[in-house]
Amino acid sequence: MGDQHPRRLSLPSTSLAGSSLPSVLPLHEARNIEEQSGHELQSLDQGKRRHRKQASLRVDTEIDNGNESLDTDTEPHMPSRKSKSRSPNPRGRQQQQHQANGSTSSSLSSPTMNGSFRERSKNASLDVPEDSASVTARLMGQSSFTLDEAPPPPLTKEEGENSSKGFFELPEQDRRNFLLLVLLYFLQGIPMGLAGGSVPFLLKSYLSYGQIGVYSLASYPYSLKLLWSPIVDAVWSQRFGRRKSWILPIQVLSGLGMIWLGSQAQEMMEKAGANGGAGIWGFTGWWFALVFMCATQDIAVDGWALTLISPANLSYASTAQTVGLTAGHFLSYTVFLALSSPDFANKYFRSSPSTDGLMTLNSYLTFWGWAYLAVTIGLAVLKKEDRSREKDSIMAVYKTMGGILKLRNIQIFIVIHLIAKIGFQANDAVTNLKLLDKGFSQEDLALTVLIDFPFEISLGYYAGKWSEQYKPITVWSLAFIGRLVAAVFAQIVVMAFPAGGTTGWYLCLVVLEHVFSTFMSTVMFVAISAFHAKIADPAIGGTYMTLLATVSNLGGTFPRYFILKFVDAFTVATCIPPSEPPKDPSSLKGDLITQSFSCVLEAEKHRCIDGAGTCQVQTDGYYIVNILCVLFGIVTFWGFIRPAAQKLQSLPMRAWRISES
């Protein structure tokens, strides 16, 4: 029985039609009885498991004071009827049953357990051993028994619940819904790719690492969306549907916000670096608002994903998230970063040089603002959502969320998420910025990410299949080790930067490092997303999924501010005045440097260079912080994260459910 413990069915000792209710034995004592029932009972059980819609049993035991119904499908003495789920998400209920049954070590729908459970609940003769003839006669005497249809053959291994399917093997409805999810996640990736990818690189010309750390606070709404996810789950309109009630207005607001920012962003970005970076707070506030809307949309889309994809193929929901977010992030990070670079445009697209790129931040935001509005109109008109009539009060959802947080397993999982990404945080947050600092050009960085993109997309697809075929936490743990190796490899690449500038071999080395790092990151993300989908309860789908995703995101967000601050804190750099004054003082861009001073901050570094000085770095804080992060990751992974995560993976589905009491 694997993870499932023997269950005992307890019924009130109330008289039924003048006779006492027979005693009930625990399930594990019924195995001999089930073996004696022979091929007839086993075939019927296998047929019931595969063809529940055609014929299944539902047993009602009537008590004096009411009815107590066991969870089967059809009453033996009444016409078949469809049971109604109390969940606002009936398909989600089926998903959880599938997930629980998917374990190789335990299955509630196995012939042994279902057969003994159903028969024991309605016939006292199972309290004593029966021979095969007795069982056969009793089964043939049931009103639901028929010889019109032969029992179907047992499920083969290839047809079993754990078999994986390619995209074109999915049902047509799942394929369409998969593409819809990819589109919705892609739209989220557009502003998120700007906020977390391109804009920090554009700010690097004006701000130091620590000041960019202030801007990193703009990504916090994505990691704190748990605070308002119960509202998204509980408040909605029946006219539009549970998820579209939020997706449609949020996309409209996001589109209008990007159109407005498209007229202001470039000027605001330039002002952010004025007065020692004092303007960074206002600039951060506007991006904070845009990320807030993306986070709210993500809550609704995550909840919708649980019902758009059928339970048997639910792992494709995490694949859709990976493909969509990656594509949107790639477009706003790689493509935009390259096309906004004057050097890239002059090198590949222009015959005469210019100081501007092919597009600006303003034009890019404006275009995608209008695209947001167009997609929203299409979604409102063309896609209908399954309606749900049930509503939960906001306080009830918060209470449910509190119940989730009280689960001991969830608390351990939260701790794992909060500390897991610290080990490679310096690599994720600083390595590319440090390459630009060393002299790696913006267009070469864009080219690196461009080469990496097809690998990331294709490997993200296979990562989803691996998470379906193998245990997600096992895949996640292997990718964790890979990301620690990638962090060390990245530091070696930065240290090996050629004194004369980027060369062909060095560009290949950077591409190799980038592909390896993003591959490990993608596998880790897809695997943990698949585990989230496996353990989440669709009855509170948006809240449960968002809680897990939020904590995972927070683990990668909250350390970033401190990591960037520590890089500046551990860095020692001094501006050395020129040994001889320049022959042409008018060629200087600033005041002539006559004495040494610290040039750690970006503004001081520019002042040094503009005044003919040389900013010499005695101690690079990036190397120190990256080594400390990797050491922290090694110790915590082998000492706590890996054993705790493996233990959580082995738990049955009921360990992740809130007690209804």
XYZ file of C-alpha atoms in Angstrom:
661
model
C 0.000 0.000 0.000
C 3.051 2.251 -0.009
C 2.435 5.664 1.481
C -1.211 4.956 2.301
C -1.834 3.709 5.819
C -4.573 1.141 6.498
C -7.888 2.908 6.891
C -10.745 1.843 9.113
C -14.290 2.759 8.191
C -16.293 3.712 11.256
C -20.083 3.796 11.044
C -22.562 4.637 13.799
C -23.900 1.613 15.611
C -27.487 2.446 14.729
C -30.072 -0.175 13.833
C -30.997 -0.467 10.190
C -34.397 -1.960 9.335
C -34.466 -3.752 12.621
C -31.081 -5.401 12.322
C -27.734 -4.338 13.673
C -25.160 -2.874 11.305
C -22.386 -5.385 10.595
C -18.943 -4.675 11.939
C -16.289 -3.396 9.570
C -12.717 -4.632 9.378
C -9.652 -2.594 8.441
C -8.684 -2.793 4.794
C -5.431 -4.648 5.282
C -7.332 -7.648 6.727
C -9.356 -7.994 3.522
C -6.512 -8.967 1.242
C -7.090 -12.727 1.586
C -10.776 -12.234 0.916
C -10.024 -10.239 -2.215
C -7.617 -12.863 -3.480
C -10.325 -15.511 -3.071
C -12.811 -13.501 -5.093
C -11.023 -14.585 -8.244
C -10.879 -13.143 -11.691
C -14.486 -11.946 -11.677
C -14.073 -9.304 -8.981
C -10.682 -8.194 -10.253
C -11.980 -7.765 -13.786
C -14.959 -5.811 -12.558
C -12.707 -3.532 -10.532
C -10.387 -2.967 -13.448
C -13.346 -2.212 -15.631
C -14.708 0.223 -13.088
C -11.413 2.016 -12.884
C -11.137 2.521 -16.615
C -14.805 3.017 -17.452
C -16.216 4.911 -14.523
C -18.561 6.784 -16.837
C -20.156 3.511 -18.031
C -20.730 1.600 -14.811
C -19.517 2.104 -11.271
C -20.795 1.480 -7.798
C -22.147 3.937 -5.316
C -23.096 2.609 -1.935
C -25.522 4.392 0.340
C -25.886 3.115 3.858
C -29.084 4.545 5.289
C -29.051 5.313 8.993
C -32.087 6.134 11.150
C -31.147 9.778 11.406
C -29.982 10.238 7.818
C -27.802 8.833 5.092
C -24.076 8.247 5.108
C -22.716 7.926 1.593
C -19.474 6.215 0.685
C -17.528 7.840 -2.129
C -18.432 5.676 -5.131
C -20.095 6.596 -8.353
C -23.369 4.732 -8.887
C -25.928 3.336 -6.511
C -26.545 -0.413 -7.014
C -30.334 -0.134 -6.871
C -30.893 3.208 -8.538
C -30.231 4.637 -12.003
C -26.794 6.072 -12.551
C -26.414 9.699 -11.642
C -23.615 12.185 -11.846
C -22.256 13.318 -8.533
C -21.786 17.019 -8.096
C -18.534 18.281 -6.698
C -18.690 20.785 -3.908
C -15.463 22.262 -5.134
C -15.664 25.341 -7.305
C -13.304 23.366 -9.460
C -14.742 19.905 -10.235
C -12.038 19.044 -12.703
C -9.505 20.037 -10.121
C -10.964 17.472 -7.767
C -10.338 14.833 -10.378
C -6.837 16.151 -10.803
C -6.034 15.607 -7.176
C -7.408 12.075 -7.353
C -5.218 11.456 -10.353
C -2.205 12.903 -8.586
C -2.750 10.778 -5.543
C -3.217 7.697 -7.678
C -0.176 8.519 -9.778
C 2.237 7.288 -7.127
C 3.908 4.002 -7.900
C 3.845 3.045 -4.255
C 0.163 3.624 -3.499
C -3.108 3.859 -5.372
C -6.545 4.357 -3.941
C -8.036 3.111 -7.174
C -6.168 -0.176 -7.183
C -8.294 -3.335 -7.509
C -7.451 -4.538 -4.013
C -8.337 -1.380 -2.136
C -11.380 -0.311 -4.120
C -12.817 -3.779 -4.254
C -12.555 -4.490 -0.546
C -13.667 -0.973 0.416
C -16.818 -1.023 -1.717
C -17.898 -4.587 -1.024
C -17.151 -4.386 2.686
C -19.319 -1.315 3.059
C -22.468 -3.102 1.877
C -22.211 -6.808 2.692
C -21.569 -8.384 6.061
C -20.561 -11.671 4.529
C -17.126 -10.257 3.854
C -16.395 -10.473 7.552
C -15.783 -14.181 7.046
C -13.900 -15.842 4.214
C -15.912 -16.758 1.107
C -14.996 -19.069 -1.684
C -14.903 -17.996 -5.290
C -18.310 -19.491 -6.088
C -19.994 -17.564 -3.284
C -18.463 -14.298 -4.369
C -19.425 -14.956 -7.991
C -23.022 -15.775 -7.079
C -23.332 -12.678 -4.925
C -21.899 -10.415 -7.640
C -24.205 -11.868 -10.290
C -27.140 -11.279 -7.982
C -26.544 -7.540 -7.862
C -28.950 -5.364 -9.846
C -26.018 -3.542 -11.411
C -24.473 -6.752 -12.778
C -24.676 -7.257 -16.548
C -23.240 -9.600 -19.139
C -23.993 -7.223 -21.997
C -20.507 -5.800 -21.911
C -17.305 -7.691 -21.354
C -14.893 -6.257 -18.788
C -12.190 -4.229 -20.530
C -8.625 -5.527 -20.489
C -6.295 -4.307 -17.727
C -4.383 -1.073 -18.295
C -0.976 -1.665 -19.819
C 2.090 0.117 -18.553
C 2.069 2.361 -21.610
C -1.594 3.273 -21.001
C -1.182 3.757 -17.277
C -1.523 6.907 -15.329
C 2.181 7.674 -15.290
C 2.701 7.457 -19.053
C 3.938 10.655 -20.654
C 2.504 12.219 -23.793
C 3.990 14.451 -26.435
C 2.282 17.711 -27.302
C 0.621 16.333 -30.448
C -0.652 13.329 -28.487
C -2.696 15.594 -26.219
C -6.445 15.988 -26.778
C -7.334 18.885 -29.062
C -8.885 20.863 -26.211
C -5.734 20.494 -24.108
C -3.602 21.666 -27.029
C -5.724 24.783 -27.530
C -5.745 25.576 -23.827
C -2.006 24.966 -23.635
C -1.434 27.563 -26.367
C -3.753 29.995 -24.574
C -1.737 29.596 -21.375
C 1.488 30.155 -23.309
C 0.055 33.408 -24.695
C -1.076 34.664 -21.282
C 2.260 33.835 -19.661
C 4.045 35.401 -22.635
C 2.240 38.705 -22.024
C 3.353 38.584 -18.390
C 6.915 38.052 -19.521
C 7.010 41.282 -21.568
C 7.003 43.824 -18.689
C 8.753 41.363 -16.379
C 11.583 40.969 -18.895
C 11.988 44.736 -18.971
C 11.771 45.181 -15.206
C 14.135 42.347 -14.349
C 16.287 42.174 -17.465
C 16.857 45.168 -19.715
C 16.231 48.108 -17.384
C 18.968 47.173 -14.851
C 21.491 47.060 -17.703
C 20.297 50.420 -18.977
C 20.609 51.814 -15.451
C 24.168 50.489 -15.048
C 25.463 53.541 -16.928
C 24.048 55.786 -14.200
C 23.946 53.770 -10.971
C 26.213 51.602 -8.819
C 25.429 48.016 -7.821
C 23.950 49.129 -4.516
C 21.733 51.716 -6.202
C 20.543 49.115 -8.691
C 19.709 47.071 -5.613
C 17.183 49.782 -4.722
C 15.582 49.359 -8.134
C 15.401 45.590 -7.550
C 12.679 46.332 -4.989
C 10.350 46.909 -7.962
C 10.138 43.143 -8.415
C 8.843 42.544 -4.881
C 5.107 42.527 -5.783
C 5.696 39.364 -7.771
C 7.084 37.781 -4.630
C 4.438 39.159 -2.265
C 1.325 38.436 -4.333
C 0.273 35.918 -1.717
C -1.012 38.831 0.363
C -3.841 39.604 -2.062
C -4.245 36.252 -3.824
C -7.233 35.311 -1.585
C -9.058 38.367 -2.899
C -8.405 37.226 -6.472
C -9.695 33.762 -5.571
C -12.817 34.957 -3.766
C -14.040 38.051 -5.630
C -15.257 37.587 -9.188
C -18.196 38.052 -11.505
C -20.328 35.180 -12.788
C -20.811 37.092 -16.011
C -17.125 36.931 -16.941
C -16.001 33.839 -15.047
C -13.816 33.262 -12.030
C -10.463 33.903 -13.726
C -11.431 36.203 -16.593
C -12.971 38.594 -14.059
C -9.399 39.458 -13.089
C -7.398 38.740 -16.226
C -9.383 41.084 -18.474
C -9.282 44.280 -16.344
C -5.693 43.701 -15.225
C -4.509 43.356 -18.817
C -6.363 46.546 -19.723
C -4.677 48.425 -16.859
C -1.294 46.956 -17.773
C -1.717 47.979 -21.403
C -2.731 51.529 -20.512
C 0.124 51.738 -18.000
C 2.702 50.700 -20.584
C 1.301 53.188 -23.100
C 1.706 55.978 -20.543
C 5.187 54.836 -19.513
C 6.064 54.755 -23.196
C 5.917 58.536 -23.197
C 7.930 59.014 -19.981
C 10.259 56.067 -19.327
C 13.419 57.273 -21.075
C 13.374 60.644 -19.341
C 12.577 59.069 -15.968
C 15.443 56.614 -16.368
C 17.928 59.382 -17.047
C 16.717 61.358 -14.029
C 17.072 58.274 -11.837
C 20.849 58.665 -11.885
C 20.817 62.368 -11.045
C 22.002 63.684 -7.654
C 23.814 60.515 -6.679
C 20.900 58.258 -7.571
C 18.290 60.160 -5.574
C 15.786 59.849 -8.421
C 15.875 56.065 -8.372
C 13.027 55.856 -5.845
C 10.472 57.542 -8.090
C 11.543 55.477 -11.078
C 11.299 52.324 -8.975
C 7.774 53.246 -7.871
C 6.384 53.265 -11.407
C 7.875 49.888 -12.223
C 6.651 48.590 -8.869
C 3.076 49.409 -9.976
C 3.501 47.660 -13.337
C 4.962 44.547 -11.725
C 2.082 44.601 -9.216
C -0.417 44.281 -12.075
C 1.590 41.464 -13.661
C 1.653 39.645 -10.332
C -2.117 39.957 -9.963
C -2.611 38.572 -13.457
C -0.303 35.686 -12.616
C -2.513 34.720 -9.663
C -5.537 34.384 -11.917
C -3.679 32.561 -14.695
C -2.106 30.087 -12.253
C -5.541 29.234 -10.888
C -7.039 28.945 -14.364
C -4.255 26.612 -15.476
C -5.478 23.970 -13.015
C -8.785 23.660 -14.880
C -7.785 24.474 -18.461
C -5.516 21.418 -18.700
C -6.986 17.980 -17.997
C -5.712 16.262 -14.828
C -3.797 13.567 -16.714
C -1.746 16.202 -18.561
C -1.433 18.809 -15.820
C 2.354 18.853 -15.996
C 1.944 20.757 -19.268
C 0.646 23.706 -17.239
C 4.117 24.246 -15.814
C 5.574 23.731 -19.295
C 3.267 26.438 -20.666
C 4.401 28.748 -17.887
C 8.044 28.088 -18.658
C 7.704 28.506 -22.419
C 5.502 31.608 -22.188
C 7.446 33.475 -19.527
C 10.759 32.559 -21.136
C 9.637 33.782 -24.560
C 8.299 37.065 -23.165
C 11.387 37.590 -21.051
C 13.615 36.788 -24.023
C 11.871 39.325 -26.222
C 12.063 42.109 -23.636
C 15.550 41.219 -22.492
C 17.573 39.867 -25.393
C 15.845 41.271 -28.455
C 15.132 44.682 -26.968
C 18.602 44.970 -25.444
C 20.166 44.271 -28.828
C 17.875 46.501 -30.875
C 18.236 49.395 -28.427
C 22.043 49.277 -28.668
C 23.515 51.865 -31.081
C 26.620 49.726 -31.603
C 24.537 46.685 -32.551
C 22.420 48.734 -34.978
C 25.474 50.398 -36.522
C 27.274 47.080 -36.909
C 24.513 45.005 -38.473
C 21.816 47.330 -39.862
C 23.345 50.697 -40.826
C 25.788 51.900 -43.391
C 26.324 55.220 -41.577
C 26.709 55.285 -37.767
C 24.119 56.822 -35.441
C 23.928 57.448 -31.700
C 20.514 55.779 -31.361
C 19.423 52.170 -31.484
C 16.711 50.747 -33.713
C 14.165 51.201 -30.935
C 13.932 52.937 -27.583
C 12.388 51.973 -24.282
C 9.553 54.389 -24.999
C 8.619 52.897 -28.368
C 8.870 49.335 -27.077
C 6.546 50.023 -24.147
C 4.043 51.791 -26.382
C 3.885 48.918 -28.877
C 3.279 46.267 -26.254
C 0.754 48.429 -24.444
C -1.440 48.375 -27.546
C -0.755 44.652 -28.033
C -2.006 44.016 -24.487
C -5.279 45.752 -25.285
C -5.733 43.821 -28.548
C -5.180 40.424 -26.897
C -7.542 41.349 -24.078
C -10.340 42.100 -26.543
C -9.760 38.783 -28.301
C -9.769 36.879 -25.013
C -13.028 38.511 -23.932
C -14.783 37.663 -27.198
C -13.362 34.289 -28.217
C -12.724 32.356 -25.002
C -15.505 31.303 -22.664
C -14.711 30.149 -19.167
C -16.548 27.361 -17.376
C -18.852 29.101 -14.950
C -18.836 28.415 -11.245
C -21.671 29.468 -8.974
C -19.821 29.019 -5.716
C -18.171 31.920 -3.977
C -16.020 32.055 -0.895
C -15.861 35.038 1.388
C -12.541 36.836 1.465
C -12.070 36.050 5.129
C -12.812 32.396 4.439
C -10.054 32.328 1.826
C -7.619 34.035 4.201
C -8.600 31.479 6.813
C -7.917 28.740 4.292
C -4.552 30.283 3.503
C -3.807 30.377 7.212
C -4.710 26.711 7.385
C -2.264 25.969 4.585
C 0.490 27.883 6.358
C -0.164 25.898 9.545
C 0.660 22.636 7.805
C 4.003 21.417 9.075
C 5.025 20.188 5.629
C 4.253 23.576 4.074
C 6.333 25.326 6.745
C 9.332 23.136 5.949
C 8.779 23.696 2.229
C 8.704 27.478 2.783
C 12.045 27.394 4.600
C 13.535 25.407 1.714
C 12.286 27.950 -0.811
C 13.552 30.949 1.153
C 17.134 29.719 1.444
C 17.533 27.548 -1.672
C 18.443 30.304 -4.156
C 20.947 32.151 -1.980
C 23.707 29.818 -3.169
C 23.587 31.118 -6.740
C 22.114 34.572 -6.134
C 25.365 36.429 -6.846
C 25.658 34.637 -10.181
C 22.072 35.460 -11.153
C 22.149 39.106 -10.052
C 25.687 40.309 -10.712
C 27.563 38.186 -13.276
C 26.171 39.842 -16.414
C 26.538 43.306 -14.880
C 30.128 42.483 -14.007
C 30.807 41.360 -17.579
C 29.596 44.744 -18.822
C 31.807 46.380 -16.206
C 34.798 44.435 -17.516
C 34.189 45.641 -21.068
C 31.883 42.990 -22.527
C 29.658 44.895 -24.960
C 25.892 45.130 -24.675
C 25.389 43.697 -28.160
C 27.653 40.716 -27.375
C 25.602 40.072 -24.257
C 22.414 40.229 -26.333
C 23.965 37.835 -28.848
C 24.843 35.462 -26.014
C 21.269 35.375 -24.760
C 20.007 35.039 -28.335
C 22.107 31.918 -28.865
C 20.946 30.600 -25.515
C 17.233 31.103 -26.202
C 16.509 28.063 -28.428
C 18.315 25.864 -25.919
C 16.261 27.305 -23.082
C 12.947 26.790 -24.884
C 13.654 23.254 -26.086
C 15.211 22.136 -22.833
C 12.312 23.699 -20.933
C 9.961 21.434 -22.893
C 11.999 18.352 -22.067
C 12.330 19.451 -18.457
C 8.533 19.270 -18.269
C 8.603 15.719 -19.623
C 11.367 14.755 -17.198
C 9.308 16.110 -14.315
C 6.426 13.949 -15.515
C 8.490 10.787 -15.969
C 10.642 11.139 -12.847
C 10.073 12.512 -9.383
C 10.091 16.338 -9.590
C 12.134 16.884 -6.424
C 14.804 14.485 -7.665
C 15.099 16.464 -10.906
C 15.091 19.720 -8.918
C 17.903 18.507 -6.630
C 20.132 17.563 -9.554
C 19.542 20.976 -11.125
C 20.365 22.621 -7.773
C 23.817 21.048 -7.818
C 24.196 22.125 -11.439
C 23.446 25.755 -10.559
C 26.111 25.745 -7.848
C 28.604 24.452 -10.413
C 27.408 27.124 -12.851
C 28.040 29.859 -10.255
C 31.656 28.742 -9.844
C 32.076 28.446 -13.610
C 30.695 31.976 -14.085
C 33.246 33.452 -11.681
C 36.064 31.737 -13.562
C 34.740 33.192 -16.828
C 34.648 36.725 -15.381
C 38.164 36.383 -14.002
C 39.402 35.203 -17.413
C 38.242 38.349 -19.252
C 41.004 39.232 -21.773
C 42.958 42.405 -21.077
C 42.624 43.450 -24.701
C 38.846 43.053 -24.813
C 36.427 40.411 -26.041
C 37.828 37.789 -28.414
C 36.176 34.969 -30.338
C 37.186 32.250 -27.908
C 36.052 34.296 -24.933
C 32.647 34.948 -26.504
C 32.241 31.194 -26.978
C 33.195 30.664 -23.339
C 30.584 33.183 -22.174
C 27.939 31.524 -24.363
C 28.800 28.108 -22.915
C 28.575 29.452 -19.369
C 25.282 31.173 -20.081
C 23.681 28.112 -21.708
C 24.731 25.863 -18.848
C 23.522 28.294 -16.179
C 20.133 28.962 -17.771
C 19.644 25.267 -18.518
C 20.070 24.388 -14.859
C 17.808 27.267 -13.868
C 15.089 26.191 -16.315
C 15.140 22.565 -15.199
C 14.969 23.633 -11.579
C 12.055 25.982 -12.257
C 10.018 23.477 -14.285
C 10.600 20.673 -11.787
C 9.504 22.691 -8.772
C 6.501 24.050 -10.688
C 5.459 20.486 -11.502
C 5.739 19.570 -7.824
C 3.608 22.598 -6.927
C 0.908 21.472 -9.358
C 1.066 17.963 -7.948
C 0.475 18.876 -4.315
C -1.847 21.895 -4.773
C -5.516 21.495 -3.859
C -7.690 22.815 -6.735
C -10.544 23.504 -4.306
C -8.487 26.562 -3.368
C -6.472 26.476 -6.583
C -5.355 30.075 -6.987
C -4.428 30.495 -3.334
C -2.547 27.207 -2.960
C -0.599 27.516 -6.214
C 0.137 31.178 -5.611
C 1.378 30.528 -2.084
C 3.911 28.032 -3.367
C 4.960 30.128 -6.359
C 5.164 33.274 -4.224
C 7.477 31.741 -1.672
C 9.632 30.328 -4.474
C 9.868 33.757 -6.123
C 10.528 35.461 -2.800
C 13.482 33.156 -2.249
C 15.074 34.582 -5.386
C 13.986 38.194 -4.827
C 14.631 39.205 -1.246
C 18.373 38.286 -1.218
C 19.058 40.322 -4.377
C 18.920 43.730 -2.696
C 21.407 42.612 -0.038
C 23.673 40.818 -2.528
C 24.039 43.972 -4.633
C 24.660 46.062 -1.515
C 27.317 43.605 -0.339
C 29.106 43.778 -3.699
C 29.592 47.518 -3.194
C 30.458 47.029 0.488
C 33.213 44.482 -0.214
C 34.621 46.354 -3.203
C 37.686 48.549 -2.747
C 38.420 50.889 -5.678
C 40.539 54.050 -5.809
C 40.709 56.791 -8.423
C 44.360 57.483 -9.327
C 45.069 60.997 -10.699
C 46.949 61.251 -14.008
C 50.740 61.400 -13.696
C 50.815 64.313 -16.119
C 48.098 66.855 -16.916
C 46.579 66.407 -20.377
C 48.027 68.591 -23.106
C 44.554 69.685 -24.145
C 42.441 70.387 -21.017
C 39.431 71.137 -23.221
C 39.271 67.463 -24.184
C 38.306 66.533 -20.625
C 34.639 65.759 -19.971
C 34.940 66.872 -16.350
C 37.201 68.507 -13.819
C 40.827 67.369 -13.794
C 41.492 64.807 -11.045
C 44.284 65.966 -8.749
C 43.923 63.638 -5.742
C 42.841 60.087 -5.028
C 39.349 59.138 -3.856
C 37.080 56.093 -3.735
C 35.418 55.258 -7.040
C 33.210 52.363 -5.982
C 29.990 54.196 -6.840
C 29.177 54.586 -10.516
C 28.944 58.373 -10.299
C 32.411 58.577 -8.717
C 33.767 56.192 -11.319
C 32.471 58.430 -14.130
C 33.898 61.516 -12.410
C 37.274 59.805 -12.212
C 37.336 58.773 -15.864
C 35.993 62.119 -17.114
C 38.776 63.882 -15.189
C 41.564 61.804 -16.820
C 41.926 59.579 -13.744
C 42.125 55.790 -13.548
C 39.764 53.797 -11.327
C 41.789 50.890 -9.970
C 39.934 48.033 -8.248
C 41.976 46.561 -5.417
C 39.264 44.180 -4.181
C 36.313 43.089 -6.298
C 33.313 42.465 -4.064
C 31.692 40.234 -6.679
C 34.264 37.484 -6.186
C 33.938 37.532 -2.401
C 30.140 37.564 -2.375
C 29.862 34.814 -5.003
C 32.198 32.501 -3.079
C 30.278 33.108 0.160
C 26.987 32.362 -1.602
C 28.254 29.099 -3.101
C 29.611 27.937 0.264
C 26.264 28.741 1.863
C 24.499 26.747 -0.860
C 26.729 23.695 -0.407
C 26.292 23.582 3.366
C 22.526 24.128 3.366
C 21.841 21.750 0.465
C 23.605 18.730 1.900
C 22.787 19.568 5.504
C 19.087 20.423 5.230
C 17.537 21.122 1.808
C 18.129 17.775 0.091
C 17.044 15.431 2.911
C 14.046 17.599 3.791
C 12.904 17.889 0.161
C 13.216 14.144 -0.447
C 11.117 13.495 2.637
C 8.426 15.910 1.457
C 8.333 14.213 -1.939
C 7.593 10.836 -0.365
C 4.524 12.096 1.507
C 1.028 11.058 0.360
C -1.342 13.668 -1.049
C -3.382 13.822 2.148
C -0.340 15.272 3.925
C -0.815 18.458 1.869
C -4.528 18.830 2.582
C -6.160 20.954 5.229
C -8.203 19.033 7.759
C -11.872 19.814 7.206
C -12.398 19.892 10.929
